[in-house]
Short mmCIF file of C-alpha atoms in Angstrom, two decimals:
data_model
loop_
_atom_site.label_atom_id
_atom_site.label_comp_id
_atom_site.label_asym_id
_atom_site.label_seq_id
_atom_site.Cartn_x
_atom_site.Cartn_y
_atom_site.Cartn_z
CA UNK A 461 -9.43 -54.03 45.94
CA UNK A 462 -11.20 -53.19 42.29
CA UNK A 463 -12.02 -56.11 40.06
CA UNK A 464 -10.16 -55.97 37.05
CA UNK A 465 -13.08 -55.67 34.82
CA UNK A 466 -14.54 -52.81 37.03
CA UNK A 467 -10.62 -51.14 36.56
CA UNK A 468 -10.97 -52.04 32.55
CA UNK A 469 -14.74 -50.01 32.64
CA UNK A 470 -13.41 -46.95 34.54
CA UNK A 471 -10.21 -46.57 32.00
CA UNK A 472 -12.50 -46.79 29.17
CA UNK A 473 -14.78 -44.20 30.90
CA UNK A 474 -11.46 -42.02 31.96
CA UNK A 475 -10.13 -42.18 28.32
CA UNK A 476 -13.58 -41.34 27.07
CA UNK A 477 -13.41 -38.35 29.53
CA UNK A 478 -10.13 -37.25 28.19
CA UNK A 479 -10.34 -37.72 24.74
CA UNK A 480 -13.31 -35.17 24.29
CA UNK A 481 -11.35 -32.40 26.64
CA UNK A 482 -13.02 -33.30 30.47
CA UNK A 483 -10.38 -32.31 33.02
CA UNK A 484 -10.90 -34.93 36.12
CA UNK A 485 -10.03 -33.49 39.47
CA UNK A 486 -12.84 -33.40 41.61
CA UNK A 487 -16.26 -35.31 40.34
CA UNK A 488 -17.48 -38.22 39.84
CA UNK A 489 -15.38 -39.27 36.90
CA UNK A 490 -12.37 -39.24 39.90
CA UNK A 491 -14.05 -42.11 41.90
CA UNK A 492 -14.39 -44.32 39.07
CA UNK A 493 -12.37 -48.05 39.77
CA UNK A 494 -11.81 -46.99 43.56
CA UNK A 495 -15.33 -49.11 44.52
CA UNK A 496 -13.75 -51.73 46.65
CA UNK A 497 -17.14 -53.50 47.95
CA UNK A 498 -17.40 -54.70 44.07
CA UNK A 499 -17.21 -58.61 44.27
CA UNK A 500 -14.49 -59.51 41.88
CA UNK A 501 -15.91 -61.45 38.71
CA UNK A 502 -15.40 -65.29 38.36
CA UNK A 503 -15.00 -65.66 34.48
CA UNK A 504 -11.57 -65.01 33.47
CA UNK A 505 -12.37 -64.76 29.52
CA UNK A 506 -14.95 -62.06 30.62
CA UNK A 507 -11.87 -59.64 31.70
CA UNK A 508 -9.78 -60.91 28.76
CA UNK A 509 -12.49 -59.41 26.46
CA UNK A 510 -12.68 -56.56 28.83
CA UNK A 511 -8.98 -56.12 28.37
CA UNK A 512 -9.11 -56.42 24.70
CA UNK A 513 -11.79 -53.63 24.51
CA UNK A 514 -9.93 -51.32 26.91
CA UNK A 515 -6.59 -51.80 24.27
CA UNK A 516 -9.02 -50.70 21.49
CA UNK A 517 -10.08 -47.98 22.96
CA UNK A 518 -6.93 -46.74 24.46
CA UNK A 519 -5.30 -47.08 20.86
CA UNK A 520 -8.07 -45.68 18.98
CA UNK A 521 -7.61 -42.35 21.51
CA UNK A 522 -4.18 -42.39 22.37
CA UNK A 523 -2.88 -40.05 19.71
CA UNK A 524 -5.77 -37.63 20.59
CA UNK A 525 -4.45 -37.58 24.25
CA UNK A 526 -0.73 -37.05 23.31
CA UNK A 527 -1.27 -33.97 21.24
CA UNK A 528 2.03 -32.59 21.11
CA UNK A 529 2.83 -32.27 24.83
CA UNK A 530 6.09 -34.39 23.93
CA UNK A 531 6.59 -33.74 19.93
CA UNK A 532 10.33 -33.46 19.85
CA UNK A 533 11.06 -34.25 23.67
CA UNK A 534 14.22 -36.25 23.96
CA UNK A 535 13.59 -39.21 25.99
CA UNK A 536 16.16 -42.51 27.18
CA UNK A 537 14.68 -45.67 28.03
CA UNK A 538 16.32 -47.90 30.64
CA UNK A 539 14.94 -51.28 31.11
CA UNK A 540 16.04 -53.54 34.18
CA UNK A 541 17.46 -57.11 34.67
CA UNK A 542 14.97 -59.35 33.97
CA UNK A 543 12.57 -56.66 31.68
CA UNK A 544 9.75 -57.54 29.62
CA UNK A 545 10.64 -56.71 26.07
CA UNK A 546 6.85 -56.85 25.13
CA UNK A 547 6.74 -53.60 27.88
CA UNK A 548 9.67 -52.04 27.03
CA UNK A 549 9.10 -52.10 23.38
CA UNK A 550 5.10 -50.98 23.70
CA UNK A 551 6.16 -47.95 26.16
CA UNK A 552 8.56 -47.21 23.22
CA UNK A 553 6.11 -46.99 20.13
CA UNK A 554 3.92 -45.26 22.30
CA UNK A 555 6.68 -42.49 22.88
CA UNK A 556 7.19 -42.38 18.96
CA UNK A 557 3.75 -42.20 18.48
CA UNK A 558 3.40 -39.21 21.14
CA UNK A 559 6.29 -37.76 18.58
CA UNK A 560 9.24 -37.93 21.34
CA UNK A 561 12.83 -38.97 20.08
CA UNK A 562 14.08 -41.98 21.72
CA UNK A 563 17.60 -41.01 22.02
CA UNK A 564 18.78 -44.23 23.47
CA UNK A 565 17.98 -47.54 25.55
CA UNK A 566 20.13 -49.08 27.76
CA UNK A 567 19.74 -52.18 29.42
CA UNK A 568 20.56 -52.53 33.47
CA UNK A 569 22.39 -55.62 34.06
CA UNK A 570 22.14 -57.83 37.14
CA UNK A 571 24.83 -56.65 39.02
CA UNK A 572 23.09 -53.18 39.08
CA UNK A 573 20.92 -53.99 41.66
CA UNK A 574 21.93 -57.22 43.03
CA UNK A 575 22.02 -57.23 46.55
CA UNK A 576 25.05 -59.64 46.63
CA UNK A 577 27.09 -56.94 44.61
CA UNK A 578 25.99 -54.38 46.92
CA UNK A 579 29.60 -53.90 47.86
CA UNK A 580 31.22 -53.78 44.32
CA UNK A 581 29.15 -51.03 43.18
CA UNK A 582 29.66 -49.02 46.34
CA UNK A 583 33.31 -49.02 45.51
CA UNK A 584 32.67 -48.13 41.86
CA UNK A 585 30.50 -44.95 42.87
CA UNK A 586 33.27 -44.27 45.06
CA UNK A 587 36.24 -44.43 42.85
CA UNK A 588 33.92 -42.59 40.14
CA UNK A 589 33.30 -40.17 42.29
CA UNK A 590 36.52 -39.43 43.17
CA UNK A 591 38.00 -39.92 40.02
CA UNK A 592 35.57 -37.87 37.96
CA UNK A 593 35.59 -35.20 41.07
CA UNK A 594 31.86 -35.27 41.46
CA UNK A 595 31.56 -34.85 45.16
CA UNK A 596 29.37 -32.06 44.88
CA UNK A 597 26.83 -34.12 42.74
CA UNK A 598 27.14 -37.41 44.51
CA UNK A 599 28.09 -36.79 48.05
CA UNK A 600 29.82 -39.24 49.47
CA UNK A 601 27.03 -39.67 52.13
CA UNK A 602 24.59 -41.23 50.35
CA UNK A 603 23.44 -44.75 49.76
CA UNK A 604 25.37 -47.06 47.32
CA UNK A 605 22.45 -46.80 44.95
CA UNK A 606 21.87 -43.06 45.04
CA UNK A 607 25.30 -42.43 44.20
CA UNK A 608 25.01 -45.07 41.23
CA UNK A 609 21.97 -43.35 40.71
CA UNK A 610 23.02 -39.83 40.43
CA UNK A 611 26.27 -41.22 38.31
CA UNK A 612 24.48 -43.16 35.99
CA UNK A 613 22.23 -40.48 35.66
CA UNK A 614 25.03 -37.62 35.31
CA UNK A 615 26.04 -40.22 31.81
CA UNK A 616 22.56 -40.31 30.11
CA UNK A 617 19.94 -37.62 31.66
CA UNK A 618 19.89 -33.84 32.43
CA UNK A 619 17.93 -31.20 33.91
CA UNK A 620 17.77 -28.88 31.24
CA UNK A 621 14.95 -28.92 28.83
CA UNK A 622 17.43 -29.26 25.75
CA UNK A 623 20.02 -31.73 27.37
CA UNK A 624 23.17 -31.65 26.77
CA UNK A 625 25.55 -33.03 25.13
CA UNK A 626 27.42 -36.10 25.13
CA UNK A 627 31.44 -35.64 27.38
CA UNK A 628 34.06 -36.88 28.47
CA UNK A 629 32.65 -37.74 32.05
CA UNK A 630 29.31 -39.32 30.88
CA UNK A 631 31.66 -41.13 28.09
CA UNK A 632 33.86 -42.42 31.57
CA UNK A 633 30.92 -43.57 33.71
CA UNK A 634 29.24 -45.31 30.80
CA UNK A 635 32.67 -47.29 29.85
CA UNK A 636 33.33 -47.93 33.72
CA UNK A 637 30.04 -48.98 34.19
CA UNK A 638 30.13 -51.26 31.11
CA UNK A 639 33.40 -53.29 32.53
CA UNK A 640 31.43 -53.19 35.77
CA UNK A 641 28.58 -55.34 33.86
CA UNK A 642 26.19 -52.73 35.44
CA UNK A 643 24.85 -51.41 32.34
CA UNK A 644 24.72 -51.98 28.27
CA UNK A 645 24.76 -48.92 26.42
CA UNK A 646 24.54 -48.01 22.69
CA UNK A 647 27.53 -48.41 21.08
CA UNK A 648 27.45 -44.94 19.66
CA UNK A 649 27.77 -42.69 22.55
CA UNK A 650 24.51 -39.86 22.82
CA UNK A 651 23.71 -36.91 24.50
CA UNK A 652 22.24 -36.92 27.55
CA UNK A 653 18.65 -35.91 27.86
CA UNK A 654 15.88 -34.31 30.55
CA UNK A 655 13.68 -37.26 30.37
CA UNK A 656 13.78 -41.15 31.17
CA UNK A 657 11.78 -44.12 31.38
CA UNK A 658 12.54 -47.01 33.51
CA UNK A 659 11.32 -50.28 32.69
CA UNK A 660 11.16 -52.44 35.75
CA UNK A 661 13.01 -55.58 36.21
CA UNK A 662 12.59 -59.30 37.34
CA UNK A 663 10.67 -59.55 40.72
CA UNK A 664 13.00 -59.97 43.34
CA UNK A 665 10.45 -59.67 46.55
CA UNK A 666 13.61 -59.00 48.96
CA UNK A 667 13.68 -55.71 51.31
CA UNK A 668 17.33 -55.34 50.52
CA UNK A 669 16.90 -55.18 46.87
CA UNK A 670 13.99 -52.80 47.50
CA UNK A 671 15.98 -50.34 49.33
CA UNK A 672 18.83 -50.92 46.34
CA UNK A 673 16.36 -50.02 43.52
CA UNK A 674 14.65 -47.23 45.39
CA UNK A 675 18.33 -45.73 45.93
CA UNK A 676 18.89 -46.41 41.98
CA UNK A 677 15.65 -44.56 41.22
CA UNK A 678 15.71 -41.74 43.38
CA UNK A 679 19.18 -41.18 42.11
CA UNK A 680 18.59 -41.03 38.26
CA UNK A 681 15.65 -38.84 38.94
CA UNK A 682 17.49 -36.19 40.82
CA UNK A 683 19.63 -35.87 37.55
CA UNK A 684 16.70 -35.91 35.03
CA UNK A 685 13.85 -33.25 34.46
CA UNK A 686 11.71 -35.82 34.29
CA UNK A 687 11.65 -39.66 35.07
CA UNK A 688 8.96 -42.91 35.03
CA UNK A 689 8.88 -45.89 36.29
CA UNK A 690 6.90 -48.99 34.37
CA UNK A 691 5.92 -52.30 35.99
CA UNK A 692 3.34 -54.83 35.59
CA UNK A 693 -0.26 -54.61 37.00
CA UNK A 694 1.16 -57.73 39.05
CA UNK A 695 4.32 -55.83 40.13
CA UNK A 696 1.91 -53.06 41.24
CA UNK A 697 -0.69 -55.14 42.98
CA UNK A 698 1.76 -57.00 45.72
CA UNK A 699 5.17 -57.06 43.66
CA UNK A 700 8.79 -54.40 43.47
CA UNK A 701 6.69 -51.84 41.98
CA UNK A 702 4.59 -51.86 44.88
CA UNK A 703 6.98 -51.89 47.57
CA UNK A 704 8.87 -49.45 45.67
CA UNK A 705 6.08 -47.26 45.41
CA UNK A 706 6.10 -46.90 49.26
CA UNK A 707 9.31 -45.40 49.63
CA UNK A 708 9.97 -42.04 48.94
CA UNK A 709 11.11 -41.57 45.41
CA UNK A 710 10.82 -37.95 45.25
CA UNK A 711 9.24 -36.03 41.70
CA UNK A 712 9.38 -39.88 40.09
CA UNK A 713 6.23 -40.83 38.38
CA UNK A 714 4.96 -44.82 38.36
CA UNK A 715 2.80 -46.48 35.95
CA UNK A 716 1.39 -50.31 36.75
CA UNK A 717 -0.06 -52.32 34.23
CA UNK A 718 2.72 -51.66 31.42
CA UNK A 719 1.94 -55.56 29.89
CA UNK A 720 -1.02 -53.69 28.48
CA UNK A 721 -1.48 -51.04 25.43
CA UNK A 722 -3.57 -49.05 28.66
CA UNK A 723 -0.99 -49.04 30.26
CA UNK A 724 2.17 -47.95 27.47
CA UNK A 725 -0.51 -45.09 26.91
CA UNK A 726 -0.53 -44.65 30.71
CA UNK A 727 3.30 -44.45 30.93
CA UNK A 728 3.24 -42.01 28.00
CA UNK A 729 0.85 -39.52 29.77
CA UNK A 730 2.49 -40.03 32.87
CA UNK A 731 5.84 -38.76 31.34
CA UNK A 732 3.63 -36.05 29.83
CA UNK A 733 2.38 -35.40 33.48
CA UNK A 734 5.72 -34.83 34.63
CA UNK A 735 7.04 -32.68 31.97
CA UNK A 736 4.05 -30.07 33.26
CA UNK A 737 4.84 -30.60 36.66
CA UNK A 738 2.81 -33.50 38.13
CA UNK A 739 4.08 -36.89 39.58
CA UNK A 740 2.28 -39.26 40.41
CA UNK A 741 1.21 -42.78 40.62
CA UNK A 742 -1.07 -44.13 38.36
CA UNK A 743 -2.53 -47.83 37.27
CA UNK A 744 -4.88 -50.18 38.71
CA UNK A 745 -3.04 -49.84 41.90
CA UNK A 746 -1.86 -46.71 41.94
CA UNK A 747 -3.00 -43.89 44.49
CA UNK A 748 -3.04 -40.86 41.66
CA UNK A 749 -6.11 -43.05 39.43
CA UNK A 750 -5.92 -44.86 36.50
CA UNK A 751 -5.04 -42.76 34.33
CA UNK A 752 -2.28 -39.63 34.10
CA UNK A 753 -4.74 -36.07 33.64
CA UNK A 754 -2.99 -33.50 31.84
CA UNK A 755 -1.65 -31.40 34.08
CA UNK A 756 -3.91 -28.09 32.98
CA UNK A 757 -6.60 -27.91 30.34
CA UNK A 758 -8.09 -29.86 27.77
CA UNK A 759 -5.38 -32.93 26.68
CA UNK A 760 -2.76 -31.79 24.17
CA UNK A 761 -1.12 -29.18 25.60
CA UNK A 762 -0.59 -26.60 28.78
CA UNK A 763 -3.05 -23.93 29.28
CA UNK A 764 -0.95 -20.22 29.32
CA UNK A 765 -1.86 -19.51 32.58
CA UNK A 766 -1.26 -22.72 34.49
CA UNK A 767 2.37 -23.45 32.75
CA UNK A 768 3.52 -22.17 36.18
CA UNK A 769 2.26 -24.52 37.98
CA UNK A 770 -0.75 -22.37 39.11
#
């Protein structure tokens, strides 16, 4: 395992990288932080400052590495039971700064992935299901989750690049789910959108709840263009985000390390990442690097010829 200085040098030397146009892929630049004979270091105000200085730098270069890969990109937020606001609310100025359009934030309640209501929202997908006649978008043999999932998602997230609008099904599931005490939404009902942000929750360190959040995930993402998920470094080192990370969870992005201004950025370039194409997972413990690379080309926007995907 890195240190967390040596993880606070190689972001500093990643953002350096990316804020004068370096595209990291092979190299020695794609190494940095993954050194894990490194003794950790012993002073704990050393990292702080460490921290502090990889905040600076990530703040004084953030708006460099946004460019305008999401100016005018529609984006929901939904942060879990138990949230940090300090995350949720950093992940969100970064999106503003990037230029996106926070088109709502909704809050996941603790009945939304409470193992002991397991059962209650099993029957809710069900009845919605029925009700709504969504069989073909939520078949009946999934998961409880993934069929919250894919509901929840079918209210507030789309797979078109312009969205949609706002109807009388997503209007239903939001209202049903709002009795339910699954989910808060704005009180103004808005369109839904083709990308989302999930802010994780309160640790729960329980296999059941693991395999309840990874259904929840997976399901929102198959119904959004685009979709991240933010945790702690913690929650990435040992915690959900970590467990969560080692399921299968499909085109869904992950950023650790969201209690830091490296990190918002990090979420912000992940969702960036995704738009062109490339999920990953990315933090101090994440298997993609530290840091999202833009998916083609200098930072700032998609190279002609790889748009594709090429």
């Amino acid at each position: 395992m890195i240190s967390f200085r040596h993880h606070v040098a190689s972001l500093v030397a990643v953002f350096a990288a990316l804020a004068v146009g370096v595209v990291l892929g092979g190299g020695p630049l794609s190494e940095l932080g993954r050194d894990d004979d490194e003794p950790a270091p012993q002073q704990t105000s050393d990292s702080s400052a460490h921290a502090a200085y990889g905040d600076e730098f990530a703040e004084a270069s953030a708006s460099t590495l946004y460019g305008d890969r999401l100016s005018g990109q529609q984006v929901a937020v939904l942060s879990l039971a138990g949230a940090d606001t300090e995350i949720t609310d950093g992940v969100v100025t970064q999106l503003e700064a990037a230029g996106a359009q926070i088109a709502g934030r909704y809050e996941g309640r603790t009945n939304l992935t409470s193992p002991d209501q397991q059962g209650m929202v099993d029957s809710l997908a069900t009845q919605l299901t029925e009700d709504l006649d969504l069989g073909d978008a939520v078949p009946s043999d999934l998961a409880s989750h993934e069929r919250i999932g894919r509901l929840l998602g079918r209210a507030v997230v789309s797979t078109q690049p312009e969205g949609e609008a706002a109807d009388t099904t997503s209007g239903t599931i939001l209202d049903v789910m709002e009795t339910g005490e699954l989910v808060t939404a704005p009180t103004e009902r808005v369109g839904r959108v083709p990308f989302l942000v999930v802010v994780m929750g309160e640790e729960r360190d329980d296999a059941t709840a693991t395999a309840l959040l990874t259904g929840l995930v997976s399901g929102l993402g198959s119904a959004a263009l685009g979709e991240v998920v933010v945790g702690s470094t913690d929650s990435g080192d040992d915690g959900d985000l970590a467990r969560l990370r080692a399921e299968d969870l499909g085109d869904v992005a992950t950023v650790d390390g969201g209690e830091t201004l490296v990190g918002q950025v990090s979420a912000v370039l992940g969702l960036a990442a995704v738009r062109d194409g490339v999920a990953g997972a990315w933090g101090a413990f994440g298997n993609d690097g530290a840091v999202p690379v833009a998916a083609a080309g200098a930072p700032g926007g998609t190279d002609d010829d790889t748009a594709d995907g090429e």
